[in-house]
């Protein structure tokens, strides 16, 4: 399984000139902790809830509080390797990029679910019973 198989839909992004409070509202609405920042389709970085809250002005723009992620991966990145990298870098979510275009975000929970489906000892059906 590859990273592209795990990207969440819909992809929620913000622009660098959006207000940080708008980005934080989107994260709340969609249950996210990080959003990719995109300008004219090109990935620029990420904005986090913590980043939105540390703005040094009353209404900061995303470009003032965004950062570069610790880790990004390509769509063909292997899920097992992705889990190892996420653990090593201590990140909970990773942007998946194809060239400089963001195609999605993968969370550690997405990866754990994928790995557990592939492990017959952990496979659980929808009722919560071992398969």
PDB file of C-alpha atoms in Angstrom:
ATOM      1  CA  UNK A   1       0.000   0.000   0.000  1.00  0.00           C
ATOM      2  CA  UNK A   2       1.199   3.498  -0.870  1.00  0.00           C
ATOM      3  CA  UNK A   3       0.663   6.965   0.624  1.00  0.00           C
ATOM      4  CA  UNK A   4      -1.660   7.918  -2.255  1.00  0.00           C
ATOM      5  CA  UNK A   5      -4.019   5.128  -1.154  1.00  0.00           C
ATOM      6  CA  UNK A   6      -4.484   6.778   2.246  1.00  0.00           C
ATOM      7  CA  UNK A   7      -4.994  10.464   1.461  1.00  0.00           C
ATOM      8  CA  UNK A   8      -8.059  11.926   3.106  1.00  0.00           C
ATOM      9  CA  UNK A   9     -10.862  13.374   1.023  1.00  0.00           C
ATOM     10  CA  UNK A  10     -11.905  16.093   0.702  1.00  0.00           C
ATOM     11  CA  UNK A  11      -8.585  17.888   0.647  1.00  0.00           C
ATOM     12  CA  UNK A  12      -8.905  21.066   2.697  1.00  0.00           C
ATOM     13  CA  UNK A  13      -6.314  23.783   2.074  1.00  0.00           C
ATOM     14  CA  UNK A  14      -5.829  27.472   2.770  1.00  0.00           C
ATOM     15  CA  UNK A  15      -4.003  30.236   0.957  1.00  0.00           C
ATOM     16  CA  UNK A  16      -1.163  32.293   2.398  1.00  0.00           C
ATOM     17  CA  UNK A  17      -3.299  35.443   2.471  1.00  0.00           C
ATOM     18  CA  UNK A  18      -6.206  33.819   4.326  1.00  0.00           C
ATOM     19  CA  UNK A  19      -6.639  34.842   7.945  1.00  0.00           C
ATOM     20  CA  UNK A  20      -5.235  32.433  10.530  1.00  0.00           C
ATOM     21  CA  UNK A  21      -8.566  32.433  12.365  1.00  0.00           C
ATOM     22  CA  UNK A  22     -10.219  31.183   9.124  1.00  0.00           C
ATOM     23  CA  UNK A  23      -7.677  28.349   8.939  1.00  0.00           C
ATOM     24  CA  UNK A  24      -8.305  27.479  12.581  1.00  0.00           C
ATOM     25  CA  UNK A  25     -12.065  27.440  11.929  1.00  0.00           C
ATOM     26  CA  UNK A  26     -11.594  25.035   9.015  1.00  0.00           C
ATOM     27  CA  UNK A  27      -9.491  22.769  11.209  1.00  0.00           C
ATOM     28  CA  UNK A  28     -12.242  22.791  13.833  1.00  0.00           C
ATOM     29  CA  UNK A  29     -14.961  22.147  11.239  1.00  0.00           C
ATOM     30  CA  UNK A  30     -13.134  19.188   9.675  1.00  0.00           C
ATOM     31  CA  UNK A  31     -11.487  17.801  12.834  1.00  0.00           C
ATOM     32  CA  UNK A  32      -7.952  18.533  11.616  1.00  0.00           C
ATOM     33  CA  UNK A  33      -4.803  19.765  13.338  1.00  0.00           C
ATOM     34  CA  UNK A  34      -2.917  20.889  10.218  1.00  0.00           C
ATOM     35  CA  UNK A  35      -3.745  22.310   6.798  1.00  0.00           C
ATOM     36  CA  UNK A  36      -1.587  22.557   3.701  1.00  0.00           C
ATOM     37  CA  UNK A  37      -0.974  26.102   2.498  1.00  0.00           C
ATOM     38  CA  UNK A  38      -1.332  26.360  -1.280  1.00  0.00           C
ATOM     39  CA  UNK A  39      -0.952  29.269  -3.675  1.00  0.00           C
ATOM     40  CA  UNK A  40      -2.093  28.792  -7.279  1.00  0.00           C
ATOM     41  CA  UNK A  41      -1.881  25.029  -6.813  1.00  0.00           C
ATOM     42  CA  UNK A  42       1.678  25.063  -5.434  1.00  0.00           C
ATOM     43  CA  UNK A  43       2.387  23.721  -1.936  1.00  0.00           C
ATOM     44  CA  UNK A  44       4.035  26.366   0.276  1.00  0.00           C
ATOM     45  CA  UNK A  45       3.943  24.827   3.746  1.00  0.00           C
ATOM     46  CA  UNK A  46       1.500  24.011   6.525  1.00  0.00           C
ATOM     47  CA  UNK A  47      -0.431  25.839   9.176  1.00  0.00           C
ATOM     48  CA  UNK A  48      -1.282  24.221  12.513  1.00  0.00           C
ATOM     49  CA  UNK A  49      -3.724  25.100  15.259  1.00  0.00           C
ATOM     50  CA  UNK A  50      -0.814  25.995  17.505  1.00  0.00           C
ATOM     51  CA  UNK A  51       0.626  28.203  14.770  1.00  0.00           C
ATOM     52  CA  UNK A  52      -2.662  30.043  14.351  1.00  0.00           C
ATOM     53  CA  UNK A  53      -2.736  30.832  18.053  1.00  0.00           C
ATOM     54  CA  UNK A  54       0.794  32.201  18.257  1.00  0.00           C
ATOM     55  CA  UNK A  55       0.252  35.004  15.776  1.00  0.00           C
ATOM     56  CA  UNK A  56       1.859  38.242  16.910  1.00  0.00           C
ATOM     57  CA  UNK A  57      -0.992  40.456  15.741  1.00  0.00           C
ATOM     58  CA  UNK A  58      -4.765  40.628  16.181  1.00  0.00           C
ATOM     59  CA  UNK A  59      -5.613  39.109  12.791  1.00  0.00           C
ATOM     60  CA  UNK A  60      -2.518  37.442  11.349  1.00  0.00           C
ATOM     61  CA  UNK A  61      -2.502  36.035   7.854  1.00  0.00           C
ATOM     62  CA  UNK A  62      -1.599  32.396   7.316  1.00  0.00           C
ATOM     63  CA  UNK A  63       1.684  33.424   5.652  1.00  0.00           C
ATOM     64  CA  UNK A  64       2.809  34.915   9.008  1.00  0.00           C
ATOM     65  CA  UNK A  65       2.130  31.747  11.030  1.00  0.00           C
ATOM     66  CA  UNK A  66       2.760  28.914   8.554  1.00  0.00           C
ATOM     67  CA  UNK A  67       5.812  26.684   8.701  1.00  0.00           C
ATOM     68  CA  UNK A  68       7.594  24.005   6.742  1.00  0.00           C
ATOM     69  CA  UNK A  69       6.533  20.494   7.753  1.00  0.00           C
ATOM     70  CA  UNK A  70       9.047  18.159   9.353  1.00  0.00           C
ATOM     71  CA  UNK A  71       8.198  15.559   6.736  1.00  0.00           C
ATOM     72  CA  UNK A  72       6.543  15.341   3.322  1.00  0.00           C
ATOM     73  CA  UNK A  73       6.259  12.258   1.141  1.00  0.00           C
ATOM     74  CA  UNK A  74       5.485  11.406  -2.448  1.00  0.00           C
ATOM     75  CA  UNK A  75       2.418   9.430  -3.552  1.00  0.00           C
ATOM     76  CA  UNK A  76       4.429   6.219  -4.037  1.00  0.00           C
ATOM     77  CA  UNK A  77       5.890   6.244  -0.518  1.00  0.00           C
ATOM     78  CA  UNK A  78       5.408   2.839   1.130  1.00  0.00           C
ATOM     79  CA  UNK A  79       3.045   2.781   4.143  1.00  0.00           C
ATOM     80  CA  UNK A  80       5.367   0.778   6.415  1.00  0.00           C
ATOM     81  CA  UNK A  81       8.218   3.178   5.711  1.00  0.00           C
ATOM     82  CA  UNK A  82       5.846   6.098   6.217  1.00  0.00           C
ATOM     83  CA  UNK A  83       4.898   4.839   9.680  1.00  0.00           C
ATOM     84  CA  UNK A  84       8.571   4.512  10.619  1.00  0.00           C
ATOM     85  CA  UNK A  85       9.285   8.040   9.377  1.00  0.00           C
ATOM     86  CA  UNK A  86       6.272   9.515  11.193  1.00  0.00           C
ATOM     87  CA  UNK A  87       7.398   7.848  14.399  1.00  0.00           C
ATOM     88  CA  UNK A  88      11.008   8.987  13.977  1.00  0.00           C
ATOM     89  CA  UNK A  89      10.001  12.603  13.230  1.00  0.00           C
ATOM     90  CA  UNK A  90       7.237  12.485  15.876  1.00  0.00           C
ATOM     91  CA  UNK A  91       4.573  13.843  13.524  1.00  0.00           C
ATOM     92  CA  UNK A  92       0.882  13.025  13.476  1.00  0.00           C
ATOM     93  CA  UNK A  93       0.178  14.004   9.861  1.00  0.00           C
ATOM     94  CA  UNK A  94       2.129  14.296   6.640  1.00  0.00           C
ATOM     95  CA  UNK A  95       1.394  16.172   3.403  1.00  0.00           C
ATOM     96  CA  UNK A  96       1.566  13.956   0.315  1.00  0.00           C
ATOM     97  CA  UNK A  97       3.050  15.840  -2.630  1.00  0.00           C
ATOM     98  CA  UNK A  98       3.268  15.031  -6.313  1.00  0.00           C
ATOM     99  CA  UNK A  99       5.977  17.411  -7.526  1.00  0.00           C
ATOM    100  CA  UNK A 100       4.942  20.641  -5.748  1.00  0.00           C
ATOM    101  CA  UNK A 101       1.212  19.842  -5.809  1.00  0.00           C
ATOM    102  CA  UNK A 102      -0.394  18.628  -2.596  1.00  0.00           C
ATOM    103  CA  UNK A 103      -2.625  15.640  -3.278  1.00  0.00           C
ATOM    104  CA  UNK A 104      -3.603  14.951   0.295  1.00  0.00           C
ATOM    105  CA  UNK A 105      -2.665  14.515   3.916  1.00  0.00           C
ATOM    106  CA  UNK A 106      -2.072  11.215   5.699  1.00  0.00           C
ATOM    107  CA  UNK A 107      -2.469  10.931   9.470  1.00  0.00           C
ATOM    108  CA  UNK A 108      -0.789   8.436  11.749  1.00  0.00           C
ATOM    109  CA  UNK A 109      -4.247   6.967  12.411  1.00  0.00           C
ATOM    110  CA  UNK A 110      -4.718   6.436   8.638  1.00  0.00           C
ATOM    111  CA  UNK A 111      -1.422   4.546   8.542  1.00  0.00           C
ATOM    112  CA  UNK A 112      -2.231   2.455  11.628  1.00  0.00           C
ATOM    113  CA  UNK A 113      -5.604   1.482  10.179  1.00  0.00           C
ATOM    114  CA  UNK A 114      -3.976   0.444   6.891  1.00  0.00           C
ATOM    115  CA  UNK A 115      -1.301  -1.576   8.641  1.00  0.00           C
ATOM    116  CA  UNK A 116      -3.808  -3.302  10.912  1.00  0.00           C
ATOM    117  CA  UNK A 117      -5.935  -4.333   7.907  1.00  0.00           C
ATOM    118  CA  UNK A 118      -2.857  -5.998   6.450  1.00  0.00           C
ATOM    119  CA  UNK A 119      -2.049  -7.847   9.696  1.00  0.00           C
ATOM    120  CA  UNK A 120      -4.228 -10.994  10.115  1.00  0.00           C
ATOM    121  CA  UNK A 121      -3.563 -10.969  13.868  1.00  0.00           C
ATOM    122  CA  UNK A 122      -5.005  -7.473  14.188  1.00  0.00           C
ATOM    123  CA  UNK A 123      -7.717  -7.640  11.547  1.00  0.00           C
ATOM    124  CA  UNK A 124     -11.048  -6.701  13.095  1.00  0.00           C
ATOM    125  CA  UNK A 125     -14.429  -6.613  11.403  1.00  0.00           C
ATOM    126  CA  UNK A 126     -16.810  -3.655  11.696  1.00  0.00           C
ATOM    127  CA  UNK A 127     -18.561  -5.117  14.757  1.00  0.00           C
ATOM    128  CA  UNK A 128     -15.262  -5.092  16.667  1.00  0.00           C
ATOM    129  CA  UNK A 129     -14.685  -8.849  16.556  1.00  0.00           C
ATOM    130  CA  UNK A 130     -11.606 -10.569  15.233  1.00  0.00           C
ATOM    131  CA  UNK A 131     -12.085 -11.558  11.609  1.00  0.00           C
TER     132      UNK A 131
END
